CSV table of C-alpha atoms in Angstrom, one decimal:
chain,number,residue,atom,x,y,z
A,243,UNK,CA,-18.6,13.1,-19.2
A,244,UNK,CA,-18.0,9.4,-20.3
A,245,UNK,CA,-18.5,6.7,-18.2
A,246,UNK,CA,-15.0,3.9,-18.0
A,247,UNK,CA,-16.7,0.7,-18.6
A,248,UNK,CA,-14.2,-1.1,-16.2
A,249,UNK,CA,-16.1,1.4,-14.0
A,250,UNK,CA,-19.4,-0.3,-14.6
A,251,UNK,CA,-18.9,-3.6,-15.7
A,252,UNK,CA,-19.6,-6.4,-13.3
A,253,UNK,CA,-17.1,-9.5,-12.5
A,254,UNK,CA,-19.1,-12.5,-11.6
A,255,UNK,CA,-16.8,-13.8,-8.2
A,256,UNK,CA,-15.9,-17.2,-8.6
A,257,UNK,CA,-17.7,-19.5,-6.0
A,258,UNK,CA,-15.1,-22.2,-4.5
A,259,UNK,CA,-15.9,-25.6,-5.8
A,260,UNK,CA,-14.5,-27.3,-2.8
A,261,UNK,CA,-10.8,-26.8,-1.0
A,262,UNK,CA,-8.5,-24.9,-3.0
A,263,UNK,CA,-4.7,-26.1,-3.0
A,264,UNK,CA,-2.4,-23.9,-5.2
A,265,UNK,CA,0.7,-22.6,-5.3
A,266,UNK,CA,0.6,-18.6,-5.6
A,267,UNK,CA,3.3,-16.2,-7.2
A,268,UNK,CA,2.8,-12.9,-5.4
A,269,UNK,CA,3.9,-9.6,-7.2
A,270,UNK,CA,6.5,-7.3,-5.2
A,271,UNK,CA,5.5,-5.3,-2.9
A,272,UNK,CA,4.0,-1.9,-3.4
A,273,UNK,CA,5.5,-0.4,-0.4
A,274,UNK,CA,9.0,-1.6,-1.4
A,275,UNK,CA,8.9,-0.5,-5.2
A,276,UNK,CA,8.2,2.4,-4.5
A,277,UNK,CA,10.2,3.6,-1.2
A,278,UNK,CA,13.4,2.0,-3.6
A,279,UNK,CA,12.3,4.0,-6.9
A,280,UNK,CA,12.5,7.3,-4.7
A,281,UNK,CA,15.9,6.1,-2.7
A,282,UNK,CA,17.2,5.3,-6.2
A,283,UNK,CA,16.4,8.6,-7.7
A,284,UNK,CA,18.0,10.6,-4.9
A,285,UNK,CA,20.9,8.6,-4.4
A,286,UNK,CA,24.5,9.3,-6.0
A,287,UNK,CA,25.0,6.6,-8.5
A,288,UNK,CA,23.3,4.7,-10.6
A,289,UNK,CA,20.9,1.5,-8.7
A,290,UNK,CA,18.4,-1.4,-9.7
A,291,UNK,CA,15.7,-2.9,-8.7
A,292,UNK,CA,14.8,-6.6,-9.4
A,293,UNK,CA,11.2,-7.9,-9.7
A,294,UNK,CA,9.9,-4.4,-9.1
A,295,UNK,CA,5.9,-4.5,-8.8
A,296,UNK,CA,4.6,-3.5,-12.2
A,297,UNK,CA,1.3,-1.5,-11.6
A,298,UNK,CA,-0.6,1.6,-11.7
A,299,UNK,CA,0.6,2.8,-8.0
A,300,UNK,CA,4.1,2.4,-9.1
A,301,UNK,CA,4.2,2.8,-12.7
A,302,UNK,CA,2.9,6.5,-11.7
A,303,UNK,CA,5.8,6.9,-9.3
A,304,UNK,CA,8.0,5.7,-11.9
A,305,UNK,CA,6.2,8.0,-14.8
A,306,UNK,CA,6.5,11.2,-12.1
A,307,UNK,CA,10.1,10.6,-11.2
A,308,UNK,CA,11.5,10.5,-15.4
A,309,UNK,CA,8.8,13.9,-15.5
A,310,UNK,CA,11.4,15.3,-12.9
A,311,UNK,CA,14.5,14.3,-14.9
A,312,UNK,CA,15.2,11.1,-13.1
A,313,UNK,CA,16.4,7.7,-15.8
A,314,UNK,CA,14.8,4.9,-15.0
A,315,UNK,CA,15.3,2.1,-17.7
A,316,UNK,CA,13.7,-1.2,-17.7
A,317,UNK,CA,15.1,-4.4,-18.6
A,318,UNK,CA,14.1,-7.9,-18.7
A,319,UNK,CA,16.0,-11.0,-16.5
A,320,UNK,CA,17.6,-13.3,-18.6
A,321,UNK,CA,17.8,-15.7,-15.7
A,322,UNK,CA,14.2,-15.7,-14.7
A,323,UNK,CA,11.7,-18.1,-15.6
A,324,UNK,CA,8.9,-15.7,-15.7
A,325,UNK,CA,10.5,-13.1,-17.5
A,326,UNK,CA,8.9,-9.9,-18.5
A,327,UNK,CA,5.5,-11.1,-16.7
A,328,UNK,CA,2.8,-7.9,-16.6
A,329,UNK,CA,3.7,-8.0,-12.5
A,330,UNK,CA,7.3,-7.1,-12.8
A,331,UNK,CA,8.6,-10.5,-12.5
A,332,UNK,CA,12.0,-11.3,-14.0
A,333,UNK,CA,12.2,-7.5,-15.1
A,334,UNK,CA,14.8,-4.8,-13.1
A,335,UNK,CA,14.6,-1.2,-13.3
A,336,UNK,CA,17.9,0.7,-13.6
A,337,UNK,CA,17.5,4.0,-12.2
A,338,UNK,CA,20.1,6.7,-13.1
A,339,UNK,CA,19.9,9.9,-11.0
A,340,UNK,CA,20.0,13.2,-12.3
A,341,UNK,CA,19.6,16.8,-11.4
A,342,UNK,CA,15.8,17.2,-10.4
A,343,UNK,CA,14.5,19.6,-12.9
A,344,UNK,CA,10.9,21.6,-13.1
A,345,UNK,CA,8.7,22.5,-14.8
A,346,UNK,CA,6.6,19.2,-14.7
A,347,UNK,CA,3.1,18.1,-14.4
A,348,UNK,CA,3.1,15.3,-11.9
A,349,UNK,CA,0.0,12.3,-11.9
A,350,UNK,CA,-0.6,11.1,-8.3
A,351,UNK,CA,-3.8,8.8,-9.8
A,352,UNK,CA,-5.3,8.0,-6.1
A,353,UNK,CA,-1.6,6.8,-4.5
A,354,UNK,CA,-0.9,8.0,-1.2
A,355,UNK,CA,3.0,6.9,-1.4
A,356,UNK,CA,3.1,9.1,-5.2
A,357,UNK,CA,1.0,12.3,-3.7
A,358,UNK,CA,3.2,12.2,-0.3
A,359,UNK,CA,6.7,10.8,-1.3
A,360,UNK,CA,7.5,12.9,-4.1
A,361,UNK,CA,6.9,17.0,-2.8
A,362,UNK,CA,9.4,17.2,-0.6
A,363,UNK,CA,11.7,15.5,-3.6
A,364,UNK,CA,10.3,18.6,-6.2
A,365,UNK,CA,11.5,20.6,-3.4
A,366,UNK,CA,14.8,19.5,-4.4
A,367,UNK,CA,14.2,20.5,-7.9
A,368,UNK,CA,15.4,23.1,-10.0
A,369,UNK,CA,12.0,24.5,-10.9
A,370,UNK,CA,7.8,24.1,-10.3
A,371,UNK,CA,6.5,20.6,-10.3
A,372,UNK,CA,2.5,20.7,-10.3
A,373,UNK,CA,0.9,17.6,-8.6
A,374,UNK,CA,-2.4,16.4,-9.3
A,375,UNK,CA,-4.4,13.0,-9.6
A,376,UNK,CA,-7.8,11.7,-9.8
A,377,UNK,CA,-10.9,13.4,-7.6
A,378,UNK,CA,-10.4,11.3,-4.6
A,379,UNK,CA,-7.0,12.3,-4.5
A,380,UNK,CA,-8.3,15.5,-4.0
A,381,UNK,CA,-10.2,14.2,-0.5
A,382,UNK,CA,-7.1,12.5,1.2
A,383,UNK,CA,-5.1,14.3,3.7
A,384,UNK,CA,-1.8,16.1,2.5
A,385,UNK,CA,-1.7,18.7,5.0
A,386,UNK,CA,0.9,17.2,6.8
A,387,UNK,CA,3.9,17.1,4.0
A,388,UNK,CA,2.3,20.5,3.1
A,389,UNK,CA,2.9,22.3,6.4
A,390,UNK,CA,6.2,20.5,7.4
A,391,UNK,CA,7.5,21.4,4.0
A,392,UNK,CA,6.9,25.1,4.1
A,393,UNK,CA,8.4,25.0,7.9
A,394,UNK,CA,11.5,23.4,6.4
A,395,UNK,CA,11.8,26.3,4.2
A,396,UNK,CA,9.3,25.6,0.9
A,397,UNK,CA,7.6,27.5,-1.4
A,398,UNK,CA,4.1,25.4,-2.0
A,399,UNK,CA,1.4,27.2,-3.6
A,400,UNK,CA,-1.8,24.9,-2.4
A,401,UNK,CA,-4.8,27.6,-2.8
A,402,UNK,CA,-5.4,27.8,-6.5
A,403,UNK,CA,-7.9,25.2,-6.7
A,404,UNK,CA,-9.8,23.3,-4.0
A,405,UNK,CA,-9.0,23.2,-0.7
A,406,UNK,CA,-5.4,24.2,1.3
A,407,UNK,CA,-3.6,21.2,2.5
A,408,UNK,CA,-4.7,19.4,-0.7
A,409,UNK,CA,-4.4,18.4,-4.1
A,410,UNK,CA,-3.9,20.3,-6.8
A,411,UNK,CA,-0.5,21.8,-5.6
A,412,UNK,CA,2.7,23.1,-7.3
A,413,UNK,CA,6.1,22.8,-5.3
A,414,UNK,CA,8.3,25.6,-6.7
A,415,UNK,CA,11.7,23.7,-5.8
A,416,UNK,CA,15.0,25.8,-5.6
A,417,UNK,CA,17.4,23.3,-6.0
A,418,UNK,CA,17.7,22.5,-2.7
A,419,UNK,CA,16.0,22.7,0.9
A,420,UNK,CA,17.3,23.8,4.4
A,421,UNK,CA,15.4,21.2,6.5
A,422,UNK,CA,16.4,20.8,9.9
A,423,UNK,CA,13.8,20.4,12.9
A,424,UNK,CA,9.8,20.1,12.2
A,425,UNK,CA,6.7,19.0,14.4
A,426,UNK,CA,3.8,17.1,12.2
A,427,UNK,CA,0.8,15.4,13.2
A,428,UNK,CA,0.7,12.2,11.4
A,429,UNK,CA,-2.1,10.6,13.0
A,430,UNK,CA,-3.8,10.5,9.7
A,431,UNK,CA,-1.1,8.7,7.4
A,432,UNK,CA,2.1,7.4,8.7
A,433,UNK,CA,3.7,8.6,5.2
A,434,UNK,CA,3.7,11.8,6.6
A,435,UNK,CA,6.6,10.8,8.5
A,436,UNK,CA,7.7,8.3,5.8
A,437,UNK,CA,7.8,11.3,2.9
A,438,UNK,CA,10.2,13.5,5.0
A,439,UNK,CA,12.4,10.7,6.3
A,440,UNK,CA,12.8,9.5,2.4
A,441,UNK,CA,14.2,12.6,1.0
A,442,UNK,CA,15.7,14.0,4.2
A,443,UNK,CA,19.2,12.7,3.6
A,444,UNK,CA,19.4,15.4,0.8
A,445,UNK,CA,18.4,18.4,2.9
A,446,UNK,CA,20.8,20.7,3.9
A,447,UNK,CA,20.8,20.0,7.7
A,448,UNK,CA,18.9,16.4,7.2
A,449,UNK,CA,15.8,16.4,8.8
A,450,UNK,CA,14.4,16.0,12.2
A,451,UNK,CA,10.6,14.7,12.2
A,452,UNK,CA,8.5,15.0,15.3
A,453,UNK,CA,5.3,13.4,15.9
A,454,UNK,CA,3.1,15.3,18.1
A,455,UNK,CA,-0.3,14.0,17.7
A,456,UNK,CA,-2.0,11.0,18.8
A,457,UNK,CA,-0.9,7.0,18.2
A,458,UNK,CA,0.7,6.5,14.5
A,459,UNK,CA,-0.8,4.4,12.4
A,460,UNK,CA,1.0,1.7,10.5
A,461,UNK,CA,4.1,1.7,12.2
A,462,UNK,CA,5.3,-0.9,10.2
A,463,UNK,CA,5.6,1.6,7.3
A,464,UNK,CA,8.0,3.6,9.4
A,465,UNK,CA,10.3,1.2,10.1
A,466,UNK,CA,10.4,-0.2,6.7
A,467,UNK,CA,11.3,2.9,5.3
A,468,UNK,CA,14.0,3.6,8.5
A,469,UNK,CA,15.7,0.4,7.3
A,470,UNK,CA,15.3,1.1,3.8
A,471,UNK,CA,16.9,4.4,4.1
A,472,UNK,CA,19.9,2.4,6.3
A,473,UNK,CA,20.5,-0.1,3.5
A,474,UNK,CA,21.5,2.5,1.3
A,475,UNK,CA,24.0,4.3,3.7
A,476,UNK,CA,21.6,7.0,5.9
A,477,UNK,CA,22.5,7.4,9.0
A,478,UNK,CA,18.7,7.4,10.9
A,479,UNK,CA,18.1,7.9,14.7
A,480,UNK,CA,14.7,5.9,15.9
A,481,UNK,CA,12.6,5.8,19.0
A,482,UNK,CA,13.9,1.9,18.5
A,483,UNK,CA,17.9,2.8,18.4
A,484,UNK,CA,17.2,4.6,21.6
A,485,UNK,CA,16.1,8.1,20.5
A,486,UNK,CA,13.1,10.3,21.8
A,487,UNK,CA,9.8,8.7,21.6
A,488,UNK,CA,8.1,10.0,18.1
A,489,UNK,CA,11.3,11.6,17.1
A,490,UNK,CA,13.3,10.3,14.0
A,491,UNK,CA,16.6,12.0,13.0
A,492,UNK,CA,18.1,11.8,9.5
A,493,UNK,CA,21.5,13.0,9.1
A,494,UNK,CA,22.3,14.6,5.9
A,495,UNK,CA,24.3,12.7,3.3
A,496,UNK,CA,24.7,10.9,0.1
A,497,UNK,CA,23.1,8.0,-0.7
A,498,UNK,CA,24.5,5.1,-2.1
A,499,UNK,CA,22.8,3.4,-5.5
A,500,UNK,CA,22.1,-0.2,-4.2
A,501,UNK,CA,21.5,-3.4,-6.0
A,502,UNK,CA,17.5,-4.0,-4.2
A,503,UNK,CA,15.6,-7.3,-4.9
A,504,UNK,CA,11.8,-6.6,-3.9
A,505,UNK,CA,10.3,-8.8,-1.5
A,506,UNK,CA,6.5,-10.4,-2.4
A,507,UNK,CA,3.7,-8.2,-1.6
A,508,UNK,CA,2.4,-10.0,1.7
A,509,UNK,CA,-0.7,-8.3,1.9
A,510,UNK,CA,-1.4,-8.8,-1.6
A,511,UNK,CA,-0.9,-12.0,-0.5
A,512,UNK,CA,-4.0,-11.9,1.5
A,513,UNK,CA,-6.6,-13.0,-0.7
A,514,UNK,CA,-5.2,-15.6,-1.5
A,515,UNK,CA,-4.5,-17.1,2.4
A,516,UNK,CA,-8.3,-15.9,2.7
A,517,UNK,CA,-9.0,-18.5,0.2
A,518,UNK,CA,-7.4,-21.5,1.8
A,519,UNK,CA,-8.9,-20.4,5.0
A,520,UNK,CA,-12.5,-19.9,3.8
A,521,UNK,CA,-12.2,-23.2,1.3
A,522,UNK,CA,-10.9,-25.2,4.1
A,523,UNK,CA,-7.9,-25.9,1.8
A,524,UNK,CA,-4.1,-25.2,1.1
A,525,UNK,CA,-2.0,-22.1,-0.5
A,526,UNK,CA,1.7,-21.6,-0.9
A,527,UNK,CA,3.7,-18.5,-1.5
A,528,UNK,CA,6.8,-18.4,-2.6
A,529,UNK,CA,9.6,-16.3,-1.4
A,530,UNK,CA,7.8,-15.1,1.8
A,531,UNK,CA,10.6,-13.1,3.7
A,532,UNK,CA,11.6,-14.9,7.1
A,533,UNK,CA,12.5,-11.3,8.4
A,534,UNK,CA,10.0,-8.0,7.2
A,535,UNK,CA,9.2,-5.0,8.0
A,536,UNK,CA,5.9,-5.4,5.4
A,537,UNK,CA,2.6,-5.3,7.5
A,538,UNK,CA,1.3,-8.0,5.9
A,539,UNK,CA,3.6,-10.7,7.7
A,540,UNK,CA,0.9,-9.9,10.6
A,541,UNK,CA,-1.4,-12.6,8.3
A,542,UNK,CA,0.2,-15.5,9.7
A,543,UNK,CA,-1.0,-14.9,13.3
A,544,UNK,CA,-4.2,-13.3,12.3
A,545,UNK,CA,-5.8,-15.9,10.5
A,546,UNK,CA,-4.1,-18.8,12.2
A,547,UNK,CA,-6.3,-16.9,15.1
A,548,UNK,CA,-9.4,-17.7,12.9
A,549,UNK,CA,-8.7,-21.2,12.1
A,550,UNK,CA,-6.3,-21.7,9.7
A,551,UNK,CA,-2.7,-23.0,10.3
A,552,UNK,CA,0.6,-22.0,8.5
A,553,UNK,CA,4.6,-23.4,8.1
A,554,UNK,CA,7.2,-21.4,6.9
A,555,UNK,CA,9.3,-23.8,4.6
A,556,UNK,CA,12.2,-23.8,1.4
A,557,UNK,CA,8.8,-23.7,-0.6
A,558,UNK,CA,7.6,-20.6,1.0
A,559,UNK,CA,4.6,-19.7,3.4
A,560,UNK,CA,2.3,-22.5,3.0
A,561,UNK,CA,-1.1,-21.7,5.1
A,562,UNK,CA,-3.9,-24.2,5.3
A,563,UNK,CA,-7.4,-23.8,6.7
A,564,UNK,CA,-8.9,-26.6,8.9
A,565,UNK,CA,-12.7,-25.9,7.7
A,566,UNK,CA,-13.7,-23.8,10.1
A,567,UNK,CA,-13.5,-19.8,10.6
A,568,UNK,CA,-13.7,-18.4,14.2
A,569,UNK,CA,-14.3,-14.6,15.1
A,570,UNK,CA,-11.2,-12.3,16.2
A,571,UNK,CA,-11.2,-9.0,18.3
A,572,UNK,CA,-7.8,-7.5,17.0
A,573,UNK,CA,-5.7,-4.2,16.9
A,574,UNK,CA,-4.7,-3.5,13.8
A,575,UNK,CA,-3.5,0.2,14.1
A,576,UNK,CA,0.0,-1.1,12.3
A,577,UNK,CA,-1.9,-3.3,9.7
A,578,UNK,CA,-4.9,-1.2,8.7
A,579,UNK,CA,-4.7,-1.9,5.1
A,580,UNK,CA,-5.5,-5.9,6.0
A,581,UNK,CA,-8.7,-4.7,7.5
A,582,UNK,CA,-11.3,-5.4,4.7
A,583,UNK,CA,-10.1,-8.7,4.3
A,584,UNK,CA,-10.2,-9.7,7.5
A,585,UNK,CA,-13.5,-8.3,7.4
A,586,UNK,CA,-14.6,-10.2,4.3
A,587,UNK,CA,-13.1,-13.6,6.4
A,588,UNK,CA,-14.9,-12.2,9.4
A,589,UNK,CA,-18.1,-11.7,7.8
A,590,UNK,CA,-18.0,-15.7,6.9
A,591,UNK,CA,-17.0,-16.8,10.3
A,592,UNK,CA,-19.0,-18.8,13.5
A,593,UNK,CA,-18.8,-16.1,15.9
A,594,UNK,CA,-18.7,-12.2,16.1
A,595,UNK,CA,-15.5,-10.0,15.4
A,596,UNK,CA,-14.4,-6.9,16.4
A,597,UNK,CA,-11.6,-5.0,14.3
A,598,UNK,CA,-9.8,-1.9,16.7
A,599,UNK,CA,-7.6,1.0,15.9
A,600,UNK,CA,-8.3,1.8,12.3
A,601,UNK,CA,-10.8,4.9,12.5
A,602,UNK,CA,-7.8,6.2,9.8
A,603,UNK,CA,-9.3,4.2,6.8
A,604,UNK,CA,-11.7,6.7,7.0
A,605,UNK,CA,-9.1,8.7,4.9
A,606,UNK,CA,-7.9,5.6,2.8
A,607,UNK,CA,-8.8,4.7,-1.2
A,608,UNK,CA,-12.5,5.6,-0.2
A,609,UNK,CA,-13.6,6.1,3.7
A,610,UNK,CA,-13.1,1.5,4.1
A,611,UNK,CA,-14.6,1.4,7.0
A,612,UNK,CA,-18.2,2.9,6.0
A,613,UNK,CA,-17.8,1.2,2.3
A,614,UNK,CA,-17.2,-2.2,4.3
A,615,UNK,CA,-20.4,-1.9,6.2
A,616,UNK,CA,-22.1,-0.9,3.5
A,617,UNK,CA,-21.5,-3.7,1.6
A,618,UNK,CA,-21.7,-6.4,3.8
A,619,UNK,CA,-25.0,-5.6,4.7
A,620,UNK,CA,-26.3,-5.3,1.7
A,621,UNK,CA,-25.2,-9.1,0.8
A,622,UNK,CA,-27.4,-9.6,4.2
A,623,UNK,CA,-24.7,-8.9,6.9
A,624,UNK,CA,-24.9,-7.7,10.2
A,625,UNK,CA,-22.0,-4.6,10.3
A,626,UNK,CA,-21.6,-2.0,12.5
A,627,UNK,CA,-19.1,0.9,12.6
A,628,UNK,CA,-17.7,1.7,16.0
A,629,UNK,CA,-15.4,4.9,16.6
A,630,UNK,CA,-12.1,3.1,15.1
A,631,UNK,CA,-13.4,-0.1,13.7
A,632,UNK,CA,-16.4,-2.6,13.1
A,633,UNK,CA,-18.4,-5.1,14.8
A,634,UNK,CA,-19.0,-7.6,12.6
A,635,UNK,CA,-21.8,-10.3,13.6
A,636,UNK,CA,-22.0,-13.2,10.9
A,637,UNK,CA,-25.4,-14.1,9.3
A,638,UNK,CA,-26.2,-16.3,6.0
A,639,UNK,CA,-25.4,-14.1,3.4
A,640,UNK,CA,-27.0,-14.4,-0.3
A,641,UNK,CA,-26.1,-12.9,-3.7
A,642,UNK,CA,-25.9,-9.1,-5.2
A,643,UNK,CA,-23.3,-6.4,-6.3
A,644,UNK,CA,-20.4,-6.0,-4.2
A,645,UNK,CA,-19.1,-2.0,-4.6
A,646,UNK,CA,-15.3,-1.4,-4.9
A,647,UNK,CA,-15.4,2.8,-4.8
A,648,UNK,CA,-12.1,2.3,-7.1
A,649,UNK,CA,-10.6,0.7,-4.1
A,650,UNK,CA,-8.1,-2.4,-4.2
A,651,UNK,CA,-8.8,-3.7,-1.2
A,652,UNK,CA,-12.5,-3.7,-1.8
A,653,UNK,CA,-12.6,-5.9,-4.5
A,654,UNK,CA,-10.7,-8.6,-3.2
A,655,UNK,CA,-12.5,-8.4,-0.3
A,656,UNK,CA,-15.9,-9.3,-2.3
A,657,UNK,CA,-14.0,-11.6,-4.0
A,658,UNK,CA,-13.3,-13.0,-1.1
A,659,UNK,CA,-16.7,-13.4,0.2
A,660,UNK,CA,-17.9,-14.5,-3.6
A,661,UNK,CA,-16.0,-18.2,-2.8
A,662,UNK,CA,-18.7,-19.3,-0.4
A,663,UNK,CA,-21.9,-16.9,-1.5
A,664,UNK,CA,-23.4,-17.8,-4.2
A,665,UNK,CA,-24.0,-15.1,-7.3
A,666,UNK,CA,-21.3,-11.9,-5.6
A,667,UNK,CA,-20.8,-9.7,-8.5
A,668,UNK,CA,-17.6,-7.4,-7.9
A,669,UNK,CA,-18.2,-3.9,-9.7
A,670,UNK,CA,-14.9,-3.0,-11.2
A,671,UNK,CA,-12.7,-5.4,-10.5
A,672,UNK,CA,-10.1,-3.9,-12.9
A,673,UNK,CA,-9.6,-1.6,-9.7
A,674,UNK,CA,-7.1,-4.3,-8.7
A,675,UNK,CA,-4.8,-2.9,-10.8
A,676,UNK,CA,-3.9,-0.5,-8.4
A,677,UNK,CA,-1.1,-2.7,-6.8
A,678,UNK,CA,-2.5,-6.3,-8.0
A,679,UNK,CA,-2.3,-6.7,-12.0
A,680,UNK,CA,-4.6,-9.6,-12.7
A,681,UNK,CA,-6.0,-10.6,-10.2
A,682,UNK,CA,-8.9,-12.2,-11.7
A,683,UNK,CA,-6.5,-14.6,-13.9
A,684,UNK,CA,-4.7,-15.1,-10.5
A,685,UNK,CA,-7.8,-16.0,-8.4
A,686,UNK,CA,-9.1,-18.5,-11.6
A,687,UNK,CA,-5.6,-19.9,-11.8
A,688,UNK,CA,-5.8,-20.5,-7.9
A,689,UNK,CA,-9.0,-22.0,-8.2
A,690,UNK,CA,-8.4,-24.0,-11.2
A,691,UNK,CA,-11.1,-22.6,-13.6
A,692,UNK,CA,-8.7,-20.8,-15.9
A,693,UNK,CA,-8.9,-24.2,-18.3
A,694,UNK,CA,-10.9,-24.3,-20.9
């Protein structure tokens, strides 16, 4: 077997030169892009969605959903100023629904919003719809869209290849699914929950998702997809709007075809913030939502924690670090996916850190919180895992090659720590593409070295 060069090649981190101060476009959100391509596909009429995150996360939902019959043109903004960018800015996606048909092949890659959103949608199909993706996909936990599916009245054949509960799978949809009442136990992946709440408008009864395990992780998630699903006409019954306690209720209906701007990624936005922390300097984003259910809005506290300070203006979210980094001991069961850049920060600061609730990363990308320790101690840190986090104890760290295990959130966290260690090399940086396309150009342009 060949060997992808991206996979290999080394990115040289850029050191900071002194205090960065830049102004940062952010790319939309992930999370949003693709919780509105699904909504759009399912609903009755036709929809867009303006400055939809252009990547290889949502590019595959987008690529899966036209395999299952769904029309999804793209067009460019004749009002923006940065149309037709390789993010998604200035472009909108018109997506036309259509009767779900099989059979199709579907390409997850390693995204855990393709590989869980879209089965109980084949289920809805007229015909098989095979999923499959790259070998970690293979590793992360599907069991419980899997079960809850076949309870709702399924036909999943999961036992050909690998493991049950898993990828490779084929959902032989019927054209339509009973639904009703099911129990899960999402204390793996809140998109459990998210999946059957998404297409659960459609089903014949709606659906009604129990959670019987222990704490949910990334609640956030949840209620960004509950008000999602109430923007386009669902009617959804919450723990929050006075319903049982890990109950949701979706009553079934159509779905209107909405009009969706998508808001900046905020926790892409993290690196970034990281930067004017670490650099002692200054960062803007534009467009940072005053009101969001995005986890990444959780930044503002956290690192004004470690020493940083932030405004939210006309301009945008304008964060600047005072030159010095403390320590944090933080939850951050709701905002696990900011854990290995506040790790990266935390690794850089004057006094330890410990980062709770996330034993579940264990089951992210790679398992983040053993690839964080890793790491860091091999640039000459002082990590620890605990049961559901790290300890993190800063020492002087020096030079060497920073691993990303084709995770995001890996390299920019080496990046992160390459702006004041001299000689980080990031090993496949092109693994940003995942849900950030360019980040290196971005992180030059931020630090002013993309002039010749």
């Amino acid at each position: 077997m060949t060997t992808n060069p991206a996979h290999t090649a080394l990115w040289p981190a850029p050191l900071a030169s002194g205090a960065v101060d830049a102004t940062v476009q952010v790319p939309g959100s992930k999370s949003v892009t693709n919780r509105a391509l699904v909504l759009a596909a399912l609903a009755a009429e036709p929809g867009w969605l303006r400055r939809p995150l252009r990547s290889r996360d949502t590019l595959l939902m987008a690529a899966a959903l036209r395999e299952m019959g769904v029309g999804i043109e793209e067009t460019v903004s004749s009002s923006s100023s940065v149309a037709g960018g390789p993010d998604g800015s200035g472009e909108a996606w018109r997506v036309i629904p259509s009767g779900l048909q099989g059979p199709a092949t579907v390409d997850v890659g390693n995204a855990g919003t393709v590989m869980r959103f879209l089965p109980p949608v084949a289920s809805l199909a007229d015909g098989p719809i095979r999923f499959d993706g790259d070998p970690r996909s293979y590793e992360r936990p599907l069991h419980g869209v899997i079960d809850a599916l076949r309870a709702l009245g399924a036909r999943i054949d999961d036992r050909t290849v690998g493991s049950p509960g898993a990828l490779p799978l084929t959902v032989h949809g019927g054209g339509a699914l009973e639904g009703g009442p099911v129990e899960i136990d999402a204390s793996s992946s809140s998109q459990f929950v998210s999946a059957l709440l998404l297409s659960g408008p459609r089903f014949n009864q709606g659906v009604e998702v129990r959670h019987t395990g222990s704490a949910l992780p990334s609640m956030p998630h949840i209620r960004m997809t509950v008000d999602m699903l109430r923007a386009v006409g669902a009617q959804v019954d919450t723990p929050e709007s006075g319903g049982e306690a890990n109950v949701w209720r979706v009553t079934p209906g159509a779905l209107l075809g909405r009009d969706i701007t998508i808001e900046p990624d905020l926790s892409n936005a993290q690196p970034f913030l990281a930067a004017a922390l670490v650099t002692g300097g200054k960062v803007t984003i534009p467009d940072w939502p005053e009101h969001t259910t995005q986890p990444g809005d959780a930044l503002r506290d956290i690192f004004t924690q470690m020493g940083g300070g932030c405004e939210l203006t006309e301009r945008g979210l304008e964060f600047t670090g005072s030159g010095s980094i403390h320590g944090i001991d933080v939850d951050l069961s709701e905002v696990g996916e900011l854990t290995p850049g506040i790790a990266a920060v935390a690794a850089l600061a004057d006094s330890p850190s410990t980062l709770r609730g996330v034993a579940h990363l264990r089951l992210h990308e790679t398992d983040r919180l053993a690839a964080l320790t890793k790491e860091i101690n091999e640039l000459g840190g002082d990590v620890t895992e605990t049961a559901d986090g790290l300890h993190i104890r800063p020492r002087a760290l020096h030079g060497g090659i920073f691993h990303t295990y084709d995770d995001h959130r890996m390299a920019t966290a080496g990046a992160i720590i390459g702006l004041a260690v001299k000689d980080v090399q990031i090993e496949n940086v092109a693994t940003t593409a995942k849900t950030l396309p360019d980040f290196p150009d971005m992180w030059a342009a931020m630090l002013g070295t993309d002039r010749a």
